[in-house]
Amino acid sequence: MSTVDATTAIDKGPPNDRPGGLLLDVRDLRITFSTRQGDVNAVNGVSFDVRRGEIVAIVGESGCGKSATALSLLRLIPELPGRVTGQILFEGDDLYKMSTAEIQAIRGDRIAMIFQEPMTSLNPVHTIGRQVGEPLRVHRGASADDALARAAELLGGVNISEPEIRIRNYPHQFSGGMRQRVTIAMGMGCKPDLIIADEPTTALDVTIQAQVLELLCQQVDNNHSSMLIITHNLGVVAQYADRVFVMYAGRIVESAMAHELYSDPRHPYTMGLLSSVPRLDQRATERLAEIAGQPPDPLKLPPGCPFQPRCPRAIDRCRVEMPPLEAVSQTHKRACWVDAHG
Amino acid sequence: MADTNSGALVEAESLSVHFPRHRSATRPGIAAVDRIDLKIHRGEILGLVGESGCGKSTLARTLLGLIEPSGGVVRFGGDSIGNLPERQMRPYRRRMQIVFQDPYSSLNPRMRIGETIAEAMFIHGHATKSDAAPLVADLLKLVGLDPAMAGRFPHEFSGGQRQRIGIARALAVRPEFIACDEPVSALDVSIQAQIVNLLHDLREKMGLTFLFVSHDLAVVRHISDRVAIMYLGRIVEIAPKERVYDEPLHPYTQALLLAVPVPTRTSQKRSARKVMQGEVPSPLNPPSGCHFHPRCPHAFAPCALKQPPLREVATGHFVACHLYEPQQRSAEPDHAEDSARREGQTPHGGGSQVMSTNPGQMIERSGEYR
Amino acid sequence: MAITDVAEKLLVPPSGGTFAALASSIRRHRLASVGLIVIVVLCLLALLAPLIAPFDPYHQDLYAVLSPPSAQHWLGTDNLGRDLLSRILYGARVSLMTGLLCTFLAAAIGVPIGLLAGYTGGAMDAILMRVTDAFLCFPPLIFILAMSAALGPGLSNVILSFALFGWTGFARIVRGQALLVRELPFIEAARATGVSRFRIMWRHVFPNTLAPIIVAISITVGGAILVESGISFLGLGVQPPTASWGKELRVGFTYLEVVPLFSLAPGLMISLAVLGFNFLGDGLRDALDPRLNGFDR
Ligand SMILES: Nc1ncnc2c1ncn2[C@@H]1O[C@H](COP(=O)(O)OP(=O)(O)OP(=O)(O)O)[C@@H](O)[C@H]1O
Ligand SMILES: Nc1ncnc2c1ncn2[C@@H]1O[C@H](COP(=O)(O)OP(=O)(O)OP(=O)(O)O)[C@@H](O)[C@H]1O
Ligand code: SF4
Ligand SMILES: [Mg+2]
Ligand SMILES: [Mg+2]
C-alpha cells in the first residue's frame, strides 16, 4: 500500500474574502462495496475540506467515486455492501461517531443533500408539496399547512410556475428537470450550513440552470453556508466554484483554485478533460476529442498511477509507483510523476 | 440529406398531448405538446433543445407511441402509429427505441442489468438464452462498461454508468431510430465524447436516425444535422445547425445561446452569463399570443395577440416569431426593426444578427418544411 | 387498512434482492427477529415431530386418561389417554401446514387478479374490483363456516373455503401496488422495448410487488391458523383421530376444570404462532420502509 494522500494537512493558504473557518474536513476516506465479483474500491483515500462560505467543486470521470463520497458524508452508504473508513469531521465532530438520532438531526437540516438522480429521493406516492415540506415538518416542527405554503414558495424559487397548483402533482407528472428542481427546493428548505449538490443541474436548460445556481449561491452568501458541488459541467465549475478537486479512480489527482485549474492544469487527466469539452465558442470538429482508453476497473486497479494506461505522458515510474498528491504552489496540488504543464 | 417526403422516417402532424393538471382536475390541463409538425429524415440526427418542462420528453415519448396523442398524427416509416394498441405496436418497437431521461428509474430495480439488456434481444429474436451473454458483453464494452458488471443490479452503478446501460439497452434491439432523451447528461466530458462519437459512428455506418434531446448546446451543435428549439409545447425554430448557431432568429434561441456557461475563467465571477429575465411561463396557463412575449426583449403589439405560425424564412430555416412575419413588418416596420436593432444581441455577431435575414428572402410558404 | 399503507411505502426498496433486503432488515428489527425465531422453532418442532415426539400420538392408553403432567407424559394425557405433548407436536404439523396452504392458495388466487386489475386498469380493473368487493361483503368467518358445513367437515374444505374468501386481501394489496408500479418509468421502458403485456406483469411488475406480498403472507398465515383453530374448535375442521391445535383446544376445553393444561397448552401454541407471524409481518413492514431502510449504520 503506497502512501497516497497524506494530505490531511489543511492548506491554510488560499486568499478567501469570506470567513474561512473549517466546516467539513474529510480525512483519508475509503469506501468499498463488496460484490459477488469481489470488493469494488470506489474511494481510495480521499482527503479534502470545505470552509465556511466556500463553494467547492468535485469533478471527475463517471464512476470515479464522487457520489459515493457525497453519500458517505451523510452516512448514507448502505451498511450491507458498503464499508466506509476514515474520518469525516463536521465542525470538528466526527459524523461516524454520532448516534443515529444525532446524525438524523443533521441530515436535511444542517447538511442537505441534493441527490444525483431526483427519482431516488422522491417518493412516487406522495405529492410534491408534501415531500418538499417534509424537512420543515421534521426539523422545524412546521404544521402541515405551513409546510405546504413554504413548499410552494420554495418551488417558486426554483422557477416552477404556478407552484400552488403544482404542489398537488405527483413526481411522475413532472418533467426530468422539474424533478431535479424539486430536490433542490427540498434541500434548501431548512437553510443548511452545507449543501451537498450531486449534479444538481444536469437536467436543466442553460437559462434555468443559471437561475438555479444563482439561487444556490445566494443561499451560500446570505447564510454563510457552504456548498460542495459535484458536476460534469466544467463551465459551471469555472463560473461558480472557488476551489476544485479532480478525482480519478477513487483518488484526488489534482486540487486547485478554480481559475488555476483552467489556466494551468497540472495533471494529464485534467488536461484531457479540459480538451474534451465541446465548446460553443470554437468551431465544431468532426469528432469530439476523447481521452483514449477506458477508465480502470475498480475491481482491479492497475499498480502505480491509475491513469497511467491512458496517459500520454506516462513514464516507467508511473507503472510501478503511485504518485503522491504534491503541492506545486500554495493552493495547487497534483498527483503526477511528470512535471506536466497544460 | 434526403429532401423528399419519402425521406421522413418519423413524422408528426399537428401533434398535441394534453395532461390533466392533477388527479381530480376537470379544468383543461397542460398542453405539454401543442400542435407540433415535425419530420425526422432517415439517417438524420435532429437535435431538440428547450427550456426544462417545455415538452421535449413528452414529444419524444409520443413519437415512440408510449403516450397516446390527444390530437394529430404520428407516422413511422409512413404508417400512422399514434393510437395503435400495444399488440399492433410491437413490430414497430423493434424499429425504434428510446433512451430515457432518468436512467435509474427506467431500469427495473429487481433485474440484473445483463438480464435487462438480454430481454431486449430475446424479444426481437436477436439472441437466445444461450448466446446472449457474449452479445451483452459486447454491448457493455461498446458503451465503455466492464462486461463483468452484467450481473449487478442497477443500484450498484454510478449515475453515468446507468445512463450508458440505458443506451446499451436501446442498441440491443438494433433499431432504425433512437430517441435519446438527455443521453449524456450524467457523463463526464471525456466519456460524453466517447458516447457522442459512438452515436455519430452508428449513424455513419448503419444509417441510424436519431432524435437527440439535450440541454448541452455545444453537444447538440456537435452531433446534430438540424436543431429544433421548443418553447412551451411548440417548436419555435428549426433549421440546419449552422444556421441555428450562427444566425439564430428567434429571440428565445438567442437568449439560450447567450446563457451557455463557458469553461474559461473570466475575471468577474458569476456575471459572465446573460441570464434571461422574467417569469417562467406556466404550461397550465400559457401566455396569450406568442408564448414567449412576456420575456421577449423584442416583443411588440401583435405578440400578445396572435400566435405566430412556424414560417420558412430562409431555405430550411423555420421560425415562429412575429418579427419575421411579412404582414407585421409592413404594418409596423419601424417598431419591429427598431426594437430588434436596439436590443438584438446574438452571441456570434453582435447586435444586428436578427436583421441579417433579408425580408425578401422570406418565403410566404408556411407550415411545411422538409 | 394498514397493509395497503405499507404497500405504498414499500414501493421499490433501494436494494436489488428482495430476500437479501428482507433478511438484513429483519436482523435489525427486534420484534421481527423474535417473531422469526418463534416461527422457526415451531416449524422445526413440527418437522421433527416424528423424531422428538415421545409417544405415538394415536396410541391410546385408556388406563391413563386425563393424567396430570408426569415424568413420562410431560404435559399429561388427553381424554383417551394419548400423550398430549406428542399430539401437540403432531398438531403443529397440521395447524402450520393448514395456515401456510390456506395463505398460499389465497395468494395464488389474489395476486394474479390484483396484478391484472392494477396493471391493466380501465374496465378490467373495475370489473375485477367489483368482484373483489362482492367477496369482501361476506363476513368471511361465517362463510367459511357455512362452506365447510356445506362441503362436509374436513381439512381440505377448510383450506378451500379459506382461499375462496381470503384472496381479496392479496388482490387489493397487489392491485394498489401494481397501480403505482405501472406509472414508474421502467415499465414504460419495458413497453418501449416491446415486452409483451403478460411478461411485463410477470417479470417487471410482480417482482416489485413482492415485498408487501411477503408482509401480507406473514400476517395472513397467523390469521389462517386462527381460523383453522376456530373451525376445528367448532368441530368442522380436522376429523378424529388427527390432531390439530384447534381440535385439542376444543376437546381440552371440556375438561378445563379437571386438567387445565389440556386446553391451555394448545391455546398457548396457537397464540405463539399467531403472534410470531404477526410480529414478523409488523417488523417487516417497519423495517422495509424505504425511507428508513439502508439509511443507518
Ligand atoms: N452498491 C454498490 N455496489 C457495488 N458497487 C457500487 C455500488 N455503488 C457504487 N458502486 C461502484 O462504485 C463506483 C463509484 O460510484 P459513484 O456512484 O461514486 O460514481 P460517480 O463518481 O458518482 O460517477 P457518476 O459521475 O457516473 O455519477 C462505481 O464504479 C460504481 O460502479
Ligand atoms: N404524466 C404526466 N401527467 C401530467 N403532466 C405531465 C406528465 N408528464 C409530463 N407532464 C407535464 O408536461 C410538461 C412537459 O414535460 P416534459 O417531461 O415533456 O418536459 P421536458 O421538456 O422533457 O423537460 P425537462 O427538460 O425538464 O426534462 C411539464 O409541465 C410536465 O409537468
Ligand atoms: S413573436 Fe414577439 S414575443 Fe414572440 S419571440 Fe417573436 S418578438 Fe418575441
Ligand atoms: Mg454520481
Ligand atoms: Mg425531459
Coordinates of N, CA, C and O and ligand atoms in Angstrom, one line a residue, chain A residues 175-177 203, chain B residues 53 55-58 101 181-182 213 215, ligand 5:
Chain A
S175 N -41.6 17.0 -15.3 CA -40.5 16.7 -16.2 C -39.2 16.4 -15.5 O -39.1 16.7 -14.3
G176 N -38.3 15.8 -16.2 CA -37.0 15.5 -15.5 C -36.4 16.7 -14.8 O -35.9 16.6 -13.7
G177 N -36.3 17.8 -15.5 CA -35.7 19.0 -15.0 C -36.5 19.5 -13.8 O -36.0 20.1 -12.8
A203 N -30.2 18.2 -15.6 CA -31.4 18.1 -16.4 C -32.0 19.5 -16.7 O -33.1 19.6 -17.1
Chain B
G53 N -39.1 21.4 -18.9 CA -40.6 21.3 -18.8 C -41.3 21.8 -20.0 O -42.5 21.9 -20.0
G55 N -41.7 20.2 -22.8 CA -42.4 19.1 -23.5 C -41.5 18.3 -24.4 O -42.0 17.5 -25.2
K56 N -40.2 18.3 -24.2 CA -39.3 17.6 -25.1 C -39.5 16.1 -24.9 O -39.6 15.3 -25.8
S57 N -39.5 15.7 -23.6 CA -39.6 14.2 -23.3 C -40.9 13.7 -23.8 O -41.1 12.6 -24.3
T58 N -42.0 14.5 -23.5 CA -43.3 14.1 -23.9 C -43.4 14.0 -25.4 O -43.9 13.0 -25.9
Q101 N -34.7 9.7 -20.0 CA -34.0 10.7 -19.4 C -33.5 10.3 -18.0 O -32.4 10.7 -17.7
D181 N -33.1 10.8 -25.0 CA -33.6 11.9 -24.1 C -32.4 12.2 -23.1 O -32.3 11.4 -22.1
E182 N -31.7 13.2 -23.3 CA -30.6 13.5 -22.5 C -29.6 12.3 -22.2 O -29.4 12.0 -21.1
V213 N -32.2 14.8 -27.7 CA -32.7 15.8 -26.8 C -31.6 16.1 -25.8 O -31.0 15.2 -25.2
H215 N -29.7 19.4 -23.2 CA -29.6 20.8 -22.7 C -28.2 21.4 -23.0 O -27.9 22.5 -22.9
Ligands
MG5 MG -37.4 15.6 -20.2

